[in-house]
Amino acid sequence: MTSSNVNFSDAVLAWFDHAGRKHLPWQQNVTPYRVWVSEIMLQQTQVSTALPYFQRFMASFPTLADLASASIDDVLHHWTGLGYYARGRNLHKAALLACERHDGQLPASLDELVALPGIGRSTAGAILSLGFGQRAVILDGNVKRVLARYHALAGDPAKAAVATQFWSLADALTPSQRCGDYTQAMMDLGATLCTRTKPACERCPVQDGCIAYAQGEPARYPEKQRKQPVPRREVTLAIHLHDDQAWMAQRPSSGIWGGLWSFPEWPSDTPLPTQAESLPEFVHVFSHFRLNIKPVIIQATSSLAVSEAAGRWVTLSDLPALGFPAPIYSLLQRLGARLEASS
Ligand code: SF4
């Protein structure tokens, strides 16, 4: 390791000692399992949003074995509202595989970790350094941003050749001592000082060597991915109501809202029954498209009126512990409140 790399990690660690985050729930009673769950929740999600989800998840599934023995419905129920549900499905799958392959523990090696679903190289690095106390390298969005600016790296880090360059820089800067603290420090630096817009360079411990700062335009880095126009899609959801119950179907395990419970889609080429009541439309934004959702209520005269095979009646006043997509969950709550108001 060169002396400038040592200076970098020393400065980052000294900053961490007085300004880093040390009281997050996954930093207490640290286990590789708790680190793993927190890392997965924190992908695409802010710390403040993930906190209550993490607490509830740990209360229900305190160990990897508890997670593996839970039903996927129960796991997805704990994910309701957090989005990117493949993360929840993969956690469950990986827990089952860890029971099969590793005696109910997470393995302490990079190769074995990345062989589990949903664990990429950076997440594996975080589990190894924070959970197992090993020297391991991470390169999440926060770290990429700090490195891109510190070295004024041109190029889109989503491209393979640029990513290789980032990984080798991240590796060169990672110290062999206090690697867990360094990992946390880099995440904190990116999340609290070297933010996407308006980085707080005046308080940054590595400002001295930062090329983007010296150039006067740090927010230029990392290079932005060119935004594609977001396609729009439309779906009509048929809410079959019978007394205070609604008919719900479980979505296929792959694709959007995979494994979650929703209302059946009404085929676009089939006219709606005349008594169908349209509810206000709303838009839900996914990472790659916007979905315009048109809910319609269809009063079912009896439970036999619905012929969907993979479904069940759900009582609106007492929603069962199933995984629902967030917009469907709030629709269910609105329907329950409406029924109560009209009774
Ligand atoms: S000086 Fe500014 S741009 Fe450079 S690493 Fe620090 S916060 Fe980021």
Short mmCIF file of C-alpha atoms and ligand atoms in Angstrom, two decimals:
data_model
loop_
_atom_site.label_atom_id
_atom_site.label_comp_id
_atom_site.label_asym_id
_atom_site.label_seq_id
_atom_site.Cartn_x
_atom_site.Cartn_y
_atom_site.Cartn_z
CA MET A 1 0.00 0.00 0.00
CA THR A 2 1.41 3.44 -0.90
CA SER A 3 1.75 6.22 1.67
CA SER A 4 -1.02 8.29 0.03
CA ASN A 5 -3.36 5.32 0.37
CA VAL A 6 -2.43 5.00 4.05
CA ASN A 7 -3.10 8.72 4.49
CA PHE A 8 -6.47 8.30 2.85
CA SER A 9 -7.60 5.42 5.09
CA ASP A 10 -6.09 7.05 8.21
CA ALA A 11 -7.95 10.28 7.52
CA VAL A 12 -11.20 8.41 6.87
CA LEU A 13 -10.81 6.34 10.07
CA ALA A 14 -9.96 9.41 12.19
CA TRP A 15 -13.08 11.11 10.84
CA PHE A 16 -15.14 7.98 11.57
CA ASP A 17 -13.96 7.97 15.19
CA HIS A 18 -15.58 11.30 15.90
CA ALA A 19 -18.29 11.64 13.24
CA GLY A 20 -19.22 8.16 11.95
CA ARG A 21 -22.49 6.39 12.75
CA LYS A 22 -22.12 3.86 15.56
CA HIS A 23 -25.62 3.46 16.96
CA LEU A 24 -27.54 1.93 14.10
CA PRO A 25 -29.38 -1.24 15.20
CA TRP A 26 -27.28 -3.52 12.96
CA GLN A 27 -24.14 -2.11 14.59
CA GLN A 28 -25.31 -3.56 17.92
CA ASN A 29 -25.03 -7.30 18.66
CA VAL A 30 -23.21 -7.60 15.35
CA THR A 31 -23.53 -10.93 13.56
CA PRO A 32 -22.92 -11.73 9.89
CA TYR A 33 -26.66 -12.45 9.59
CA ARG A 34 -27.70 -9.02 10.94
CA VAL A 35 -25.14 -7.29 8.71
CA TRP A 36 -26.43 -9.22 5.69
CA VAL A 37 -30.09 -8.33 6.30
CA SER A 38 -29.22 -4.66 6.86
CA GLU A 39 -27.09 -4.53 3.70
CA ILE A 40 -29.89 -6.01 1.60
CA MET A 41 -32.46 -3.61 3.07
CA LEU A 42 -30.16 -0.64 2.49
CA GLN A 43 -29.84 -1.35 -1.24
CA GLN A 44 -32.06 1.28 -2.92
CA THR A 45 -33.37 2.35 0.51
CA GLN A 46 -32.45 5.17 2.91
CA VAL A 47 -31.31 4.28 6.44
CA SER A 48 -34.28 6.11 8.01
CA THR A 49 -36.75 4.07 5.91
CA ALA A 50 -35.00 0.76 6.56
CA LEU A 51 -34.77 1.18 10.37
CA PRO A 52 -38.30 0.08 11.40
CA TYR A 53 -38.27 -2.71 8.79
CA PHE A 54 -35.00 -4.03 10.18
CA GLN A 55 -36.33 -3.98 13.77
CA ARG A 56 -39.52 -5.84 12.83
CA PHE A 57 -37.61 -8.32 10.68
CA MET A 58 -35.18 -9.12 13.50
CA ALA A 59 -38.00 -9.43 16.03
CA SER A 60 -39.66 -12.07 13.83
CA PHE A 61 -36.56 -13.76 12.38
CA PRO A 62 -33.74 -13.27 14.90
CA THR A 63 -31.50 -15.90 13.31
CA LEU A 64 -30.80 -17.24 9.86
CA ALA A 65 -32.46 -20.52 10.86
CA ASP A 66 -35.64 -18.60 11.84
CA LEU A 67 -35.66 -16.90 8.45
CA ALA A 68 -35.14 -20.20 6.62
CA SER A 69 -38.02 -21.87 8.44
CA ALA A 70 -40.46 -18.98 7.83
CA SER A 71 -42.92 -19.08 4.94
CA ILE A 72 -42.19 -16.85 1.95
CA ASP A 73 -45.56 -15.11 2.54
CA ASP A 74 -44.46 -14.18 6.04
CA VAL A 75 -41.10 -12.88 4.80
CA LEU A 76 -42.71 -10.81 2.05
CA HIS A 77 -45.26 -9.50 4.55
CA HIS A 78 -42.30 -8.03 6.47
CA TRP A 79 -41.10 -6.47 3.20
CA THR A 80 -44.43 -4.83 2.35
CA GLY A 81 -43.77 -1.18 1.51
CA LEU A 82 -39.99 -1.53 1.17
CA GLY A 83 -40.09 -2.17 -2.59
CA TYR A 84 -37.72 -4.24 -4.76
CA TYR A 85 -39.28 -7.43 -3.46
CA ALA A 86 -36.75 -9.67 -5.22
CA ARG A 87 -34.50 -8.70 -2.30
CA GLY A 88 -36.89 -10.34 0.18
CA ARG A 89 -37.34 -13.43 -2.00
CA ASN A 90 -33.57 -13.80 -2.41
CA LEU A 91 -32.95 -13.41 1.34
CA HIS A 92 -35.31 -16.28 1.99
CA LYS A 93 -33.81 -18.45 -0.78
CA ALA A 94 -30.27 -17.71 0.40
CA ALA A 95 -31.19 -18.58 4.00
CA LEU A 96 -32.51 -21.97 2.84
CA LEU A 97 -29.33 -22.57 0.83
CA ALA A 98 -27.11 -21.55 3.76
CA CYS A 99 -28.90 -24.19 5.85
CA GLU A 100 -28.30 -26.78 3.15
CA ARG A 101 -24.71 -25.89 2.31
CA HIS A 102 -23.23 -24.17 5.36
CA ASP A 103 -24.89 -25.65 8.42
CA GLY A 104 -27.25 -22.72 8.92
CA GLN A 105 -24.52 -20.07 8.94
CA LEU A 106 -23.38 -17.55 6.38
CA PRO A 107 -20.07 -18.69 4.89
CA ALA A 108 -16.98 -16.59 5.66
CA SER A 109 -15.58 -16.58 2.12
CA LEU A 110 -16.17 -14.25 -0.82
CA ASP A 111 -16.72 -17.07 -3.35
CA GLU A 112 -19.27 -18.88 -1.21
CA LEU A 113 -21.11 -15.68 -0.32
CA VAL A 114 -21.50 -14.50 -3.92
CA ALA A 115 -22.81 -17.97 -4.82
CA LEU A 116 -25.90 -17.20 -2.69
CA PRO A 117 -28.84 -15.41 -4.37
CA GLY A 118 -28.93 -11.63 -4.00
CA ILE A 119 -25.37 -11.29 -2.68
CA GLY A 120 -23.07 -9.39 -5.04
CA ARG A 121 -19.39 -8.70 -4.58
CA SER A 122 -19.87 -5.46 -2.63
CA THR A 123 -22.50 -6.92 -0.28
CA ALA A 124 -20.22 -9.90 0.31
CA GLY A 125 -17.38 -7.46 1.09
CA ALA A 126 -19.58 -5.67 3.63
CA ILE A 127 -20.60 -8.98 5.30
CA LEU A 128 -16.96 -10.11 5.48
CA SER A 129 -15.58 -6.85 6.85
CA LEU A 130 -18.44 -5.75 9.12
CA GLY A 131 -19.73 -9.19 10.13
CA PHE A 132 -16.63 -11.38 10.16
CA GLY A 133 -13.92 -8.74 10.81
CA GLN A 134 -11.97 -9.73 7.70
CA ARG A 135 -10.19 -7.42 5.28
CA ALA A 136 -12.61 -7.17 2.37
CA VAL A 137 -13.46 -4.53 -0.21
CA ILE A 138 -16.81 -2.85 -0.82
CA LEU A 139 -17.92 -0.74 -3.74
CA ASP A 140 -21.50 0.39 -3.23
CA GLY A 141 -22.99 3.58 -4.69
CA ASN A 142 -21.64 5.73 -1.85
CA VAL A 143 -18.10 4.43 -2.18
CA LYS A 144 -18.18 4.80 -5.97
CA ARG A 145 -19.16 8.43 -5.60
CA VAL A 146 -16.35 9.20 -3.13
CA LEU A 147 -13.74 7.42 -5.28
CA ALA A 148 -14.96 8.96 -8.53
CA ARG A 149 -14.58 12.43 -7.03
CA TYR A 150 -11.37 11.82 -5.10
CA HIS A 151 -9.64 10.60 -8.25
CA ALA A 152 -11.74 12.62 -10.74
CA LEU A 153 -12.51 9.39 -12.58
CA ALA A 154 -14.23 9.86 -15.90
CA GLY A 155 -16.49 7.17 -17.32
CA ASP A 156 -19.74 5.56 -16.30
CA PRO A 157 -19.11 3.14 -13.37
CA ALA A 158 -21.95 0.94 -14.69
CA LYS A 159 -19.66 -0.04 -17.61
CA ALA A 160 -17.49 -3.10 -17.02
CA ALA A 161 -14.12 -1.55 -17.90
CA VAL A 162 -14.74 1.46 -15.64
CA ALA A 163 -16.03 -0.80 -12.85
CA THR A 164 -12.75 -2.77 -12.94
CA GLN A 165 -10.85 0.46 -12.44
CA PHE A 166 -13.06 1.40 -9.47
CA TRP A 167 -12.59 -2.03 -7.86
CA SER A 168 -8.83 -1.87 -8.09
CA LEU A 169 -8.77 1.64 -6.58
CA ALA A 170 -11.16 0.57 -3.81
CA ASP A 171 -8.91 -2.42 -3.10
CA ALA A 172 -5.76 -0.29 -3.01
CA LEU A 173 -7.30 2.13 -0.49
CA THR A 174 -8.76 -0.52 1.86
CA PRO A 175 -6.56 -0.91 4.96
CA SER A 176 -5.67 -4.26 6.50
CA GLN A 177 -6.38 -3.01 10.04
CA ARG A 178 -9.81 -1.83 11.21
CA CYS A 179 -11.34 -2.83 7.88
CA GLY A 180 -14.88 -3.01 9.34
CA ASP A 181 -14.65 0.56 10.64
CA TYR A 182 -13.22 1.69 7.32
CA THR A 183 -16.13 0.04 5.45
CA GLN A 184 -18.65 1.78 7.68
CA ALA A 185 -16.71 5.05 7.43
CA MET A 186 -16.77 5.03 3.62
CA MET A 187 -20.51 4.33 3.60
CA ASP A 188 -21.05 7.17 6.08
CA LEU A 189 -18.80 9.56 4.17
CA GLY A 190 -20.77 8.99 0.97
CA ALA A 191 -24.14 9.16 2.72
CA THR A 192 -23.52 12.21 4.90
CA LEU A 193 -20.77 14.41 3.34
CA CYS A 194 -19.98 13.37 -0.21
CA THR A 195 -23.64 13.44 -1.17
CA ARG A 196 -25.00 13.32 -4.70
CA THR A 197 -25.69 17.03 -4.86
CA LYS A 198 -23.93 19.76 -2.86
CA PRO A 199 -21.25 17.67 -1.11
CA ALA A 200 -20.06 19.17 2.20
CA CYS A 201 -16.39 19.37 1.11
CA GLU A 202 -15.52 21.88 3.82
CA ARG A 203 -16.01 19.14 6.44
CA CYS A 204 -14.49 16.28 4.42
CA PRO A 205 -11.47 14.46 5.89
CA VAL A 206 -9.96 13.75 2.44
CA GLN A 207 -10.51 17.17 0.93
CA ASP A 208 -6.74 17.76 0.69
CA GLY A 209 -6.17 15.08 -1.92
CA CYS A 210 -9.55 15.30 -3.69
CA ILE A 211 -9.08 16.17 -7.36
CA ALA A 212 -12.75 16.90 -8.07
CA TYR A 213 -12.76 19.37 -5.18
CA ALA A 214 -9.60 21.02 -6.51
CA GLN A 215 -11.24 21.28 -9.93
CA GLY A 216 -14.15 23.10 -8.28
CA GLU A 217 -16.97 20.93 -9.60
CA PRO A 218 -17.22 17.75 -7.50
CA ALA A 219 -20.86 16.99 -8.42
CA ARG A 220 -19.70 16.34 -12.02
CA TYR A 221 -18.49 12.93 -10.83
CA PRO A 222 -19.34 10.11 -11.17
CA GLU A 223 -20.42 10.41 -14.77
CA LYS A 224 -24.18 10.15 -15.02
CA GLN A 225 -25.76 7.28 -16.89
CA ARG A 226 -27.71 8.60 -19.83
CA LYS A 227 -31.36 8.45 -18.86
CA GLN A 228 -33.65 6.48 -21.14
CA PRO A 229 -37.22 7.73 -21.43
CA VAL A 230 -39.36 5.80 -18.94
CA PRO A 231 -42.02 3.69 -20.70
CA ARG A 232 -45.59 3.73 -19.43
CA ARG A 233 -47.83 0.73 -18.99
CA GLU A 234 -51.42 0.41 -17.96
CA VAL A 235 -53.30 -2.23 -16.04
CA THR A 236 -56.88 -2.66 -14.87
CA LEU A 237 -57.17 -4.44 -11.54
CA ALA A 238 -60.46 -6.17 -10.83
CA ILE A 239 -61.44 -5.93 -7.17
CA HIS A 240 -64.08 -8.58 -6.65
CA LEU A 241 -65.88 -7.70 -3.42
CA HIS A 242 -68.12 -10.01 -1.45
CA ASP A 243 -69.38 -8.62 1.88
CA ASP A 244 -66.21 -7.31 3.54
CA GLN A 245 -63.89 -9.54 1.58
CA ALA A 246 -61.86 -9.00 -1.58
CA TRP A 247 -60.57 -11.68 -3.93
CA MET A 248 -56.78 -11.64 -4.19
CA ALA A 249 -54.39 -13.67 -6.31
CA GLN A 250 -50.73 -14.42 -5.71
CA ARG A 251 -48.53 -13.14 -8.50
CA PRO A 252 -46.07 -15.49 -10.20
CA SER A 253 -42.76 -15.65 -8.34
CA SER A 254 -40.82 -13.87 -11.09
CA GLY A 255 -41.62 -10.50 -12.64
CA ILE A 256 -43.05 -7.42 -10.96
CA TRP A 257 -44.43 -7.91 -7.47
CA GLY A 258 -43.29 -11.53 -7.73
CA GLY A 259 -44.85 -13.74 -5.03
CA LEU A 260 -46.91 -10.85 -3.63
CA TRP A 261 -50.68 -10.72 -3.34
CA SER A 262 -52.62 -8.40 -5.61
CA PHE A 263 -55.96 -8.11 -7.39
CA PRO A 264 -56.33 -10.06 -10.61
CA GLU A 265 -55.59 -8.15 -13.81
CA TRP A 266 -58.59 -7.61 -16.05
CA PRO A 267 -57.75 -8.54 -19.67
CA SER A 268 -57.52 -5.37 -21.78
CA ASP A 269 -59.51 -6.93 -24.64
CA THR A 270 -62.50 -7.89 -22.46
CA PRO A 271 -65.22 -5.31 -21.74
CA LEU A 272 -65.91 -4.68 -18.05
CA PRO A 273 -69.32 -5.71 -16.66
CA THR A 274 -71.80 -2.82 -16.68
CA GLN A 275 -72.03 -2.68 -12.87
CA ALA A 276 -68.25 -2.28 -12.51
CA GLU A 277 -67.38 0.80 -10.44
CA SER A 278 -64.18 2.65 -11.38
CA LEU A 279 -62.03 3.98 -8.53
CA PRO A 280 -59.56 6.85 -9.04
CA GLU A 281 -56.57 5.81 -11.17
CA PHE A 282 -53.06 6.19 -9.82
CA VAL A 283 -49.50 5.79 -11.02
CA HIS A 284 -46.87 3.56 -9.45
CA VAL A 285 -43.27 4.12 -10.51
CA PHE A 286 -41.01 1.10 -10.93
CA SER A 287 -37.31 1.34 -11.69
CA HIS A 288 -37.87 0.79 -15.44
CA PHE A 289 -41.41 1.94 -16.13
CA ARG A 290 -44.44 3.77 -14.82
CA LEU A 291 -47.57 1.74 -14.27
CA ASN A 292 -50.93 3.44 -14.56
CA ILE A 293 -53.27 1.43 -12.33
CA LYS A 294 -57.03 1.49 -12.90
CA PRO A 295 -58.86 -0.23 -10.05
CA VAL A 296 -62.46 -1.30 -10.63
CA ILE A 297 -64.84 -2.82 -8.11
CA ILE A 298 -66.94 -5.71 -9.23
CA GLN A 299 -69.53 -6.88 -6.70
CA ALA A 300 -69.42 -10.67 -6.55
CA THR A 301 -72.80 -12.19 -5.73
CA SER A 302 -71.15 -15.11 -4.00
CA SER A 303 -67.66 -16.48 -3.46
CA LEU A 304 -68.30 -18.76 -6.45
CA ALA A 305 -68.44 -15.79 -8.78
CA VAL A 306 -64.67 -15.74 -9.10
CA SER A 307 -63.00 -18.50 -11.00
CA GLU A 308 -59.31 -17.59 -10.45
CA ALA A 309 -57.52 -20.70 -9.32
CA ALA A 310 -54.56 -19.39 -7.29
CA GLY A 311 -56.38 -16.97 -5.02
CA ARG A 312 -58.16 -16.43 -1.74
CA TRP A 313 -60.67 -14.13 -0.07
CA VAL A 314 -59.07 -11.51 2.11
CA THR A 315 -61.01 -9.83 4.90
CA LEU A 316 -60.62 -6.07 4.53
CA SER A 317 -61.07 -5.18 8.19
CA ASP A 318 -58.39 -7.61 9.29
CA LEU A 319 -55.70 -7.96 6.63
CA PRO A 320 -53.83 -11.24 6.88
CA ALA A 321 -50.03 -11.45 7.18
CA LEU A 322 -49.27 -11.75 3.47
CA GLY A 323 -46.86 -9.82 1.27
CA PHE A 324 -48.68 -6.99 -0.53
CA PRO A 325 -47.14 -4.39 -2.86
CA ALA A 326 -47.31 -0.99 -1.10
CA PRO A 327 -49.90 0.59 -3.46
CA ILE A 328 -52.13 -2.48 -3.20
CA TYR A 329 -51.82 -2.46 0.58
CA SER A 330 -52.98 1.16 0.76
CA LEU A 331 -55.80 0.40 -1.69
CA LEU A 332 -56.91 -2.45 0.62
CA GLN A 333 -56.84 -0.11 3.60
CA ARG A 334 -58.92 2.48 1.73
CA LEU A 335 -61.44 -0.21 0.76
CA GLY A 336 -61.68 -1.39 4.38
CA ALA A 337 -62.27 2.17 5.61
CA ARG A 338 -64.90 2.71 2.91
CA LEU A 339 -66.80 -0.44 3.90
CA GLU A 340 -66.71 0.59 7.56
CA ALA A 341 -67.99 4.08 6.71
CA SER A 342 -70.90 2.67 4.68
CA SER A 343 -71.93 0.02 7.22
S1 SF4 B 1 -13.74 16.80 -0.86
FE1 SF4 B 1 -15.87 16.89 -1.43
S2 SF4 B 1 -15.99 15.83 -3.37
FE2 SF4 B 1 -14.02 15.30 -2.47
S3 SF4 B 1 -14.43 13.37 -1.42
FE3 SF4 B 1 -14.69 15.03 0.06
S4 SF4 B 1 -16.88 15.55 0.02
FE4 SF4 B 1 -16.42 14.31 -1.80
#
